[in-house]
């Protein structure tokens, strides 16, 4: 187990270097010049542009730039933004708390409600409850996130006045409820569908019959045997989903005015802030890699037949 | 049946939790915004908040609150009035003696002196400080030495030779050429004075800028917001009528609009394009739609053979007359643009040189005359014309299609005009700067200061910084030079208007429309209006 984890951690290094390299090159290949953009519609100041390029090392060969960036990264230096001249670490640090809160909330909703609905539907397969859940989940899957977002904002927020329609304070849990629900809706439906089919499949498995024959109560058989075994595909999905929640919230963050990672990447891309984009993406890559490792380790917890050496 | 009951209770429990959380969140909808504080929408400033490093409205909004320079533009008339200046005197329109009023202090308690100005201007002008609005100091003698124009050149001086401190309250400015209206440019934020703290602890200053204006910054969280309160020792006449301002960053102006309607926000200064049709209904007289110092034009590539000479001139005038400006501004822009009748902007006012009738027939829709002129010139070069612009921002695509439609209808030819979209702004500007255009292309101008000079010289003077069409006219240049050297302001403006008439004759660019600024405000506040730069006049706003 320990060796397995160590090996996986070592594997992360080339993956990390490779992916940052690709992103770095992609940012470089994008048309548009962030320095020129500082002057907007106005005539740029050529002497100053040249001086800034020199200072930021943008005149160096692209590979040299990447090498310098990587060296900086090793020392915890993510570079500086061109426009605001702020440290990228500081910028990410500002956006992270809101994103983390939103992710935790959305993720909890997905896990609890998604698995709950899937379990009920699976246990009552073919009956009215199952059909009702099928209907709701299909509806959620087919609605784009911005439709859900605006619906939540308009009805509970503006019309009925239950909750403030736009997040006032990105670090207030109550304010984040609507966006978290909007963000969770789609994945929640997927998780419910996945759980349901897995439960239906495993309900007739041999081990369930054995469990019943042993005299276990139905609750215990469902909780300890059926649910646990059925969660393997769901956990795989949840692992990938966690990464998506962290960066894919661009639309939701925009609708509810949350100053999180998604918006940060979006605006950085628009402004060709290479260092910010690569910085955020590197961070997300690490999140993905760690989550993938945790998911793999969870398999062994869920299914005792799986062992790592 | 027991297990089912338990599962249901789990789900019910989750739902209850969600509702409980909702109830907690719903309680204090109007968080922040204490007594008498104006809550306003804001966007992240694009540059650090240094006076000479701000060329956009979001940073400008803050600078306007925390700084007062020598002059201030009257929000109503746009005229430059003395703020900190006691007098600015000159005999030859080139050497100016500036005397500042006594009794002004920065918010850190230090006095504002002549040195505060000279140091700030030297900082703003120097190439090493990488200030995007450096060009404001280009009129001052010695600018070329501290800010060379050629790439790779090093500055040969540390300070502007045209600035000299006489005593605590007086300094002298020498311009490189006569410029009669120069004192009127001094209302722009780039000319603000800076306290010693700016130079001694730059990082600390940027984290919480300190100025000499009516408001002081209490807290500043980048990308989140800023709170400002009244500066008790403010020495100017325009003391705030509210207790302070809370600026909140919105990444999407639709969201700000939603928050305004929900009562969580008091002032938004940019109504989203999608809401313009509803804004009047939603907000009634709390919707503001007034001229901003922006004009949109279509320029011609005068470096291209097809657009030159007398025939080119007729073509350009013909195309101008083929555009139905009235229809486009009302249908596409919901009257947030008004058809242009000259090359300036309504914010200048009649005294400042604005004259809606100056362009006359040439800027009026007359499809028959347009067709005649274009036919006389032998038809469009190559049989058709394109309009080129980036299409990644604004509603450029829509109005360009509409302009082309209008041209096609006038010429009774289906593909006479087509739109040539460029994906990104940066790409578009590169092509314009590289003189790669062969048809009309979008140009717009946002004024630096409300002066007629600023709408003409940087755009149409030979080799001027934003002369994208490559226009060059000896007559126009002469008139501009003469106007700049004239001592009497009225005469200078008349001469600028003469220069503008040369443009109407030559039509290097077609004036399309004047752009308006839009804003909306809540029932909680009153006396909201926009200044000529489309920034709300925060000091005037009353709460409650």
GROMACS .gro file of C-alpha atoms in nm, chain A:
model
  309
    1UNK     CA    1   0.000   0.000   0.000
    2UNK     CA    2   0.269   0.250   0.104
    3UNK     CA    3   0.482   0.159  -0.196
    4UNK     CA    4   0.182   0.189  -0.424
    5UNK     CA    5   0.111   0.539  -0.300
    6UNK     CA    6   0.477   0.638  -0.334
    7UNK     CA    7   0.485   0.509  -0.689
    8UNK     CA    8   0.170   0.697  -0.776
    9UNK     CA    9   0.308   1.017  -0.626
   10UNK     CA   10   0.626   0.982  -0.831
   11UNK     CA   11   0.421   0.928  -1.146
   12UNK     CA   12   0.259   1.263  -1.084
   13UNK     CA   13   0.582   1.449  -1.158
   14UNK     CA   14   0.606   1.373  -1.532
   15UNK     CA   15   0.230   1.418  -1.572
   16UNK     CA   16   0.254   1.756  -1.404
   17UNK     CA   17   0.550   1.871  -1.612
   18UNK     CA   18   0.394   1.744  -1.934
   19UNK     CA   19   0.060   1.911  -1.879
   20UNK     CA   20   0.201   2.246  -1.768
   21UNK     CA   21   0.423   2.237  -2.076
   22UNK     CA   22   0.126   2.180  -2.306
   23UNK     CA   23  -0.076   2.459  -2.144
   24UNK     CA   24   0.223   2.692  -2.156
   25UNK     CA   25   0.267   2.626  -2.527
   26UNK     CA   26  -0.104   2.670  -2.592
   27UNK     CA   27  -0.107   3.007  -2.421
   28UNK     CA   28   0.193   3.107  -2.627
   29UNK     CA   29   0.024   2.998  -2.949
   30UNK     CA   30  -0.293   3.198  -2.885
   31UNK     CA   31  -0.323   3.510  -3.099
   32UNK     CA   32  -0.326   3.842  -2.917
   33UNK     CA   33  -0.064   4.023  -2.721
   34UNK     CA   34  -0.126   4.096  -2.352
   35UNK     CA   35   0.121   4.385  -2.354
   36UNK     CA   36  -0.042   4.551  -2.653
   37UNK     CA   37  -0.381   4.500  -2.488
   38UNK     CA   38  -0.280   4.728  -2.198
   39UNK     CA   39  -0.347   5.026  -2.423
   40UNK     CA   40  -0.689   4.906  -2.534
   41UNK     CA   41  -0.823   5.095  -2.834
   42UNK     CA   42  -0.548   5.353  -2.808
   43UNK     CA   43  -0.223   5.376  -2.993
   44UNK     CA   44   0.034   5.179  -2.794
   45UNK     CA   45   0.359   5.314  -2.666
   46UNK     CA   46   0.626   5.114  -2.847
   47UNK     CA   47   0.919   5.205  -2.627
   48UNK     CA   48   0.725   5.107  -2.318
   49UNK     CA   49   0.599   4.785  -2.473
   50UNK     CA   50   0.956   4.686  -2.553
   51UNK     CA   51   1.070   4.771  -2.202
   52UNK     CA   52   0.791   4.565  -2.046
   53UNK     CA   53   0.859   4.267  -2.270
   54UNK     CA   54   1.221   4.283  -2.168
   55UNK     CA   55   1.134   4.302  -1.799
   56UNK     CA   56   0.887   4.012  -1.816
   57UNK     CA   57   1.127   3.801  -2.022
   58UNK     CA   58   0.885   3.775  -2.311
   59UNK     CA   59   1.164   3.825  -2.562
   60UNK     CA   60   1.336   3.503  -2.462
   61UNK     CA   61   1.294   3.181  -2.654
   62UNK     CA   62   0.972   3.007  -2.556
   63UNK     CA   63   1.158   2.706  -2.414
   64UNK     CA   64   1.374   2.935  -2.203
   65UNK     CA   65   1.056   3.105  -2.080
   66UNK     CA   66   0.908   2.769  -1.985
   67UNK     CA   67   1.228   2.665  -1.811
   68UNK     CA   68   1.234   2.988  -1.609
   69UNK     CA   69   0.870   2.938  -1.522
   70UNK     CA   70   0.934   2.582  -1.405
   71UNK     CA   71   1.230   2.692  -1.193
   72UNK     CA   72   1.013   2.961  -1.036
   73UNK     CA   73   0.740   2.708  -0.973
   74UNK     CA   74   0.981   2.487  -0.780
   75UNK     CA   75   1.051   2.779  -0.550
   76UNK     CA   76   0.680   2.846  -0.511
   77UNK     CA   77   0.686   3.143  -0.749
   78UNK     CA   78   0.391   3.128  -0.988
   79UNK     CA   79   0.489   3.449  -1.165
   80UNK     CA   80   0.318   3.790  -1.179
   81UNK     CA   81   0.014   3.917  -1.361
   82UNK     CA   82   0.091   4.154  -1.644
   83UNK     CA   83  -0.200   4.390  -1.593
   84UNK     CA   84  -0.233   4.416  -1.219
   85UNK     CA   85   0.130   4.327  -1.141
   86UNK     CA   86   0.010   4.108  -0.858
   87UNK     CA   87   0.163   3.776  -0.764
   88UNK     CA   88  -0.031   3.490  -0.922
   89UNK     CA   89  -0.019   3.297  -0.593
   90UNK     CA   90  -0.189   3.591  -0.423
   91UNK     CA   91  -0.454   3.614  -0.697
   92UNK     CA   92  -0.529   3.243  -0.676
   93UNK     CA   93  -0.530   3.266  -0.298
   94UNK     CA   94  -0.800   3.533  -0.318
   95UNK     CA   95  -1.021   3.327  -0.548
   96UNK     CA   96  -0.974   2.994  -0.375
   97UNK     CA   97  -1.183   3.031  -0.056
   98UNK     CA   98  -1.504   3.103  -0.249
   99UNK     CA   99  -1.440   2.817  -0.490
  100UNK     CA  100  -1.361   2.574  -0.210
  101UNK     CA  101  -1.678   2.664  -0.022
  102UNK     CA  102  -1.888   2.634  -0.335
  103UNK     CA  103  -1.727   2.301  -0.424
  104UNK     CA  104  -1.773   2.155  -0.077
  105UNK     CA  105  -2.138   2.254  -0.074
  106UNK     CA  106  -2.215   2.137  -0.425
  107UNK     CA  107  -2.024   1.815  -0.369
  108UNK     CA  108  -2.209   1.738  -0.045
  109UNK     CA  109  -2.541   1.795  -0.218
  110UNK     CA  110  -2.437   1.568  -0.505
  111UNK     CA  111  -2.323   1.290  -0.274
  112UNK     CA  112  -2.614   1.296  -0.031
  113UNK     CA  113  -2.902   1.372  -0.265
  114UNK     CA  114  -2.762   1.192  -0.571
  115UNK     CA  115  -2.679   0.866  -0.397
  116UNK     CA  116  -2.996   0.889  -0.188
  117UNK     CA  117  -3.221   0.926  -0.492
  118UNK     CA  118  -3.031   0.654  -0.678
  119UNK     CA  119  -3.068   0.414  -0.387
  120UNK     CA  120  -3.441   0.474  -0.350
  121UNK     CA  121  -3.495   0.440  -0.725
  122UNK     CA  122  -3.285   0.124  -0.740
  123UNK     CA  123  -3.461  -0.044  -0.447
  124UNK     CA  124  -3.802   0.043  -0.586
  125UNK     CA  125  -3.711  -0.023  -0.950
  126UNK     CA  126  -4.007  -0.021  -1.184
  127UNK     CA  127  -4.245   0.139  -0.936
  128UNK     CA  128  -4.390   0.486  -0.923
  129UNK     CA  129  -4.112   0.632  -0.709
  130UNK     CA  130  -3.857   0.509  -0.961
  131UNK     CA  131  -4.046   0.669  -1.250
  132UNK     CA  132  -4.077   0.998  -1.063
  133UNK     CA  133  -3.705   1.004  -0.990
  134UNK     CA  134  -3.629   0.914  -1.351
  135UNK     CA  135  -3.839   1.208  -1.464
  136UNK     CA  136  -3.672   1.456  -1.229
  137UNK     CA  137  -3.319   1.342  -1.308
  138UNK     CA  138  -3.379   1.346  -1.684
  139UNK     CA  139  -3.512   1.700  -1.650
  140UNK     CA  140  -3.204   1.809  -1.460
  141UNK     CA  141  -2.970   1.643  -1.711
  142UNK     CA  142  -3.138   1.809  -2.007
  143UNK     CA  143  -3.137   2.163  -1.864
  144UNK     CA  144  -2.817   2.360  -1.927
  145UNK     CA  145  -2.660   2.498  -1.612
  146UNK     CA  146  -2.731   2.861  -1.699
  147UNK     CA  147  -3.102   2.786  -1.737
  148UNK     CA  148  -3.106   2.623  -1.396
  149UNK     CA  149  -2.900   2.908  -1.256
  150UNK     CA  150  -3.132   3.179  -1.386
  151UNK     CA  151  -3.439   2.979  -1.277
  152UNK     CA  152  -3.308   2.954  -0.922
  153UNK     CA  153  -3.210   3.319  -0.928
  154UNK     CA  154  -3.545   3.437  -1.060
  155UNK     CA  155  -3.789   3.230  -0.852
  156UNK     CA  156  -3.656   3.161  -0.501
  157UNK     CA  157  -3.436   3.468  -0.535
  158UNK     CA  158  -3.622   3.753  -0.701
  159UNK     CA  159  -3.989   3.652  -0.714
  160UNK     CA  160  -4.042   3.478  -0.385
  161UNK     CA  161  -3.766   3.656  -0.199
  162UNK     CA  162  -3.658   3.352   0.004
  163UNK     CA  163  -3.292   3.407  -0.051
  164UNK     CA  164  -3.071   3.676  -0.197
  165UNK     CA  165  -3.052   3.619  -0.575
  166UNK     CA  166  -2.690   3.725  -0.608
  167UNK     CA  167  -2.414   3.623  -0.372
  168UNK     CA  168  -2.334   3.923  -0.152
  169UNK     CA  169  -2.041   3.772   0.028
  170UNK     CA  170  -1.851   3.492  -0.142
  171UNK     CA  171  -1.760   3.348   0.194
  172UNK     CA  172  -2.110   3.327   0.337
  173UNK     CA  173  -2.242   2.967   0.330
  174UNK     CA  174  -2.606   3.073   0.315
  175UNK     CA  175  -2.548   3.298   0.015
  176UNK     CA  176  -2.375   3.015  -0.167
  177UNK     CA  177  -2.670   2.778  -0.141
  178UNK     CA  178  -2.840   2.873  -0.468
  179UNK     CA  179  -2.527   2.856  -0.681
  180UNK     CA  180  -2.429   2.530  -0.512
  181UNK     CA  181  -2.769   2.382  -0.596
  182UNK     CA  182  -2.740   2.502  -0.956
  183UNK     CA  183  -2.390   2.366  -0.984
  184UNK     CA  184  -2.488   2.035  -0.825
  185UNK     CA  185  -2.801   1.974  -1.031
  186UNK     CA  186  -2.645   1.811  -1.334
  187UNK     CA  187  -2.396   1.587  -1.153
  188UNK     CA  188  -2.657   1.500  -0.894
  189UNK     CA  189  -2.876   1.357  -1.168
  190UNK     CA  190  -2.587   1.160  -1.315
  191UNK     CA  191  -2.496   1.020  -0.976
  192UNK     CA  192  -2.857   0.918  -0.917
  193UNK     CA  193  -2.876   0.739  -1.252
  194UNK     CA  194  -2.542   0.564  -1.197
  195UNK     CA  195  -2.630   0.455  -0.845
  196UNK     CA  196  -2.968   0.329  -0.952
  197UNK     CA  197  -2.842   0.108  -1.234
  198UNK     CA  198  -2.562  -0.025  -1.016
  199UNK     CA  199  -2.804  -0.108  -0.734
  200UNK     CA  200  -3.050  -0.277  -0.968
  201UNK     CA  201  -2.769  -0.488  -1.109
  202UNK     CA  202  -2.625  -0.591  -0.775
  203UNK     CA  203  -2.955  -0.647  -0.598
  204UNK     CA  204  -2.973  -0.994  -0.747
  205UNK     CA  205  -2.603  -1.073  -0.690
  206UNK     CA  206  -2.509  -1.395  -0.514
  207UNK     CA  207  -2.368  -1.214  -0.213
  208UNK     CA  208  -2.703  -1.049  -0.148
  209UNK     CA  209  -2.874  -1.387  -0.143
  210UNK     CA  210  -2.604  -1.514   0.092
  211UNK     CA  211  -2.644  -1.213   0.316
  212UNK     CA  212  -3.015  -1.271   0.340
  213UNK     CA  213  -2.962  -1.641   0.398
  214UNK     CA  214  -2.721  -1.555   0.682
  215UNK     CA  215  -3.013  -1.379   0.844
  216UNK     CA  216  -2.897  -1.017   0.807
  217UNK     CA  217  -3.169  -0.759   0.828
  218UNK     CA  218  -3.254  -0.592   0.501
  219UNK     CA  219  -3.113  -0.259   0.617
  220UNK     CA  220  -2.782  -0.411   0.705
  221UNK     CA  221  -2.762  -0.611   0.384
  222UNK     CA  222  -2.834  -0.301   0.180
  223UNK     CA  223  -2.598  -0.075   0.370
  224UNK     CA  224  -2.300  -0.300   0.419
  225UNK     CA  225  -2.312  -0.513   0.108
  226UNK     CA  226  -2.529  -0.374  -0.165
  227UNK     CA  227  -2.458  -0.002  -0.138
  228UNK     CA  228  -2.089  -0.046  -0.078
  229UNK     CA  229  -2.038  -0.264  -0.382
  230UNK     CA  230  -2.259  -0.052  -0.598
  231UNK     CA  231  -2.067   0.267  -0.526
  232UNK     CA  232  -1.753   0.182  -0.724
  233UNK     CA  233  -1.865   0.340  -1.056
  234UNK     CA  234  -2.018   0.630  -0.864
  235UNK     CA  235  -1.694   0.704  -0.680
  236UNK     CA  236  -1.506   0.707  -1.012
  237UNK     CA  237  -1.751   0.962  -1.146
  238UNK     CA  238  -1.739   1.170  -0.828
  239UNK     CA  239  -1.360   1.185  -0.846
  240UNK     CA  240  -1.360   1.339  -1.192
  241UNK     CA  241  -1.654   1.554  -1.096
  242UNK     CA  242  -1.471   1.717  -0.806
  243UNK     CA  243  -1.215   1.862  -1.046
  244UNK     CA  244  -1.488   1.983  -1.277
  245UNK     CA  245  -1.668   2.154  -0.993
  246UNK     CA  246  -1.358   2.349  -0.905
  247UNK     CA  247  -1.290   2.489  -1.249
  248UNK     CA  248  -1.608   2.432  -1.446
  249UNK     CA  249  -1.817   2.673  -1.242
  250UNK     CA  250  -1.751   2.962  -1.484
  251UNK     CA  251  -2.116   3.005  -1.580
  252UNK     CA  252  -2.252   2.960  -1.229
  253UNK     CA  253  -1.993   3.195  -1.085
  254UNK     CA  254  -2.088   3.455  -1.343
  255UNK     CA  255  -2.463   3.434  -1.281
  256UNK     CA  256  -2.427   3.460  -0.905
  257UNK     CA  257  -2.123   3.690  -0.902
  258UNK     CA  258  -1.885   3.465  -0.714
  259UNK     CA  259  -1.521   3.564  -0.740
  260UNK     CA  260  -1.385   3.213  -0.777
  261UNK     CA  261  -1.136   3.013  -0.979
  262UNK     CA  262  -1.364   2.965  -1.280
  263UNK     CA  263  -1.406   3.336  -1.338
  264UNK     CA  264  -1.038   3.391  -1.277
  265UNK     CA  265  -0.938   3.149  -1.554
  266UNK     CA  266  -1.198   3.291  -1.787
  267UNK     CA  267  -1.084   3.649  -1.752
  268UNK     CA  268  -0.718   3.549  -1.754
  269UNK     CA  269  -0.773   3.367  -2.082
  270UNK     CA  270  -0.944   3.669  -2.231
  271UNK     CA  271  -0.663   3.894  -2.123
  272UNK     CA  272  -0.394   3.646  -2.226
  273UNK     CA  273  -0.255   3.638  -1.874
  274UNK     CA  274  -0.042   3.332  -1.940
  275UNK     CA  275   0.105   3.305  -1.593
  276UNK     CA  276  -0.237   3.308  -1.428
  277UNK     CA  277  -0.385   3.047  -1.661
  278UNK     CA  278  -0.089   2.813  -1.628
  279UNK     CA  279  -0.085   2.869  -1.252
  280UNK     CA  280  -0.451   2.784  -1.205
  281UNK     CA  281  -0.432   2.491  -1.442
  282UNK     CA  282  -0.125   2.353  -1.261
  283UNK     CA  283  -0.315   2.378  -0.936
  284UNK     CA  284  -0.616   2.199  -1.083
  285UNK     CA  285  -0.393   1.928  -1.229
  286UNK     CA  286  -0.260   1.860  -0.880
  287UNK     CA  287  -0.617   1.844  -0.750
  288UNK     CA  288  -0.714   1.596  -1.023
  289UNK     CA  289  -0.409   1.379  -0.961
  290UNK     CA  290  -0.461   1.366  -0.587
  291UNK     CA  291  -0.832   1.294  -0.622
  292UNK     CA  292  -0.760   1.018  -0.875
  293UNK     CA  293  -0.523   0.861  -0.624
  294UNK     CA  294  -0.779   0.884  -0.345
  295UNK     CA  295  -1.044   0.729  -0.570
  296UNK     CA  296  -0.816   0.437  -0.650
  297UNK     CA  297  -0.748   0.386  -0.281
  298UNK     CA  298  -1.120   0.402  -0.208
  299UNK     CA  299  -1.183   0.110  -0.443
  300UNK     CA  300  -0.995  -0.112  -0.202
  301UNK     CA  301  -1.202   0.016   0.089
  302UNK     CA  302  -1.529  -0.043  -0.095
  303UNK     CA  303  -1.444  -0.377  -0.246
  304UNK     CA  304  -1.220  -0.596  -0.030
  305UNK     CA  305  -1.131  -0.807  -0.334
  306UNK     CA  306  -0.923  -0.516  -0.470
  307UNK     CA  307  -0.574  -0.495  -0.325
  308UNK     CA  308  -0.273  -0.277  -0.405
  309UNK     CA  309   0.083  -0.376  -0.362
   0.00000   0.00000   0.00000
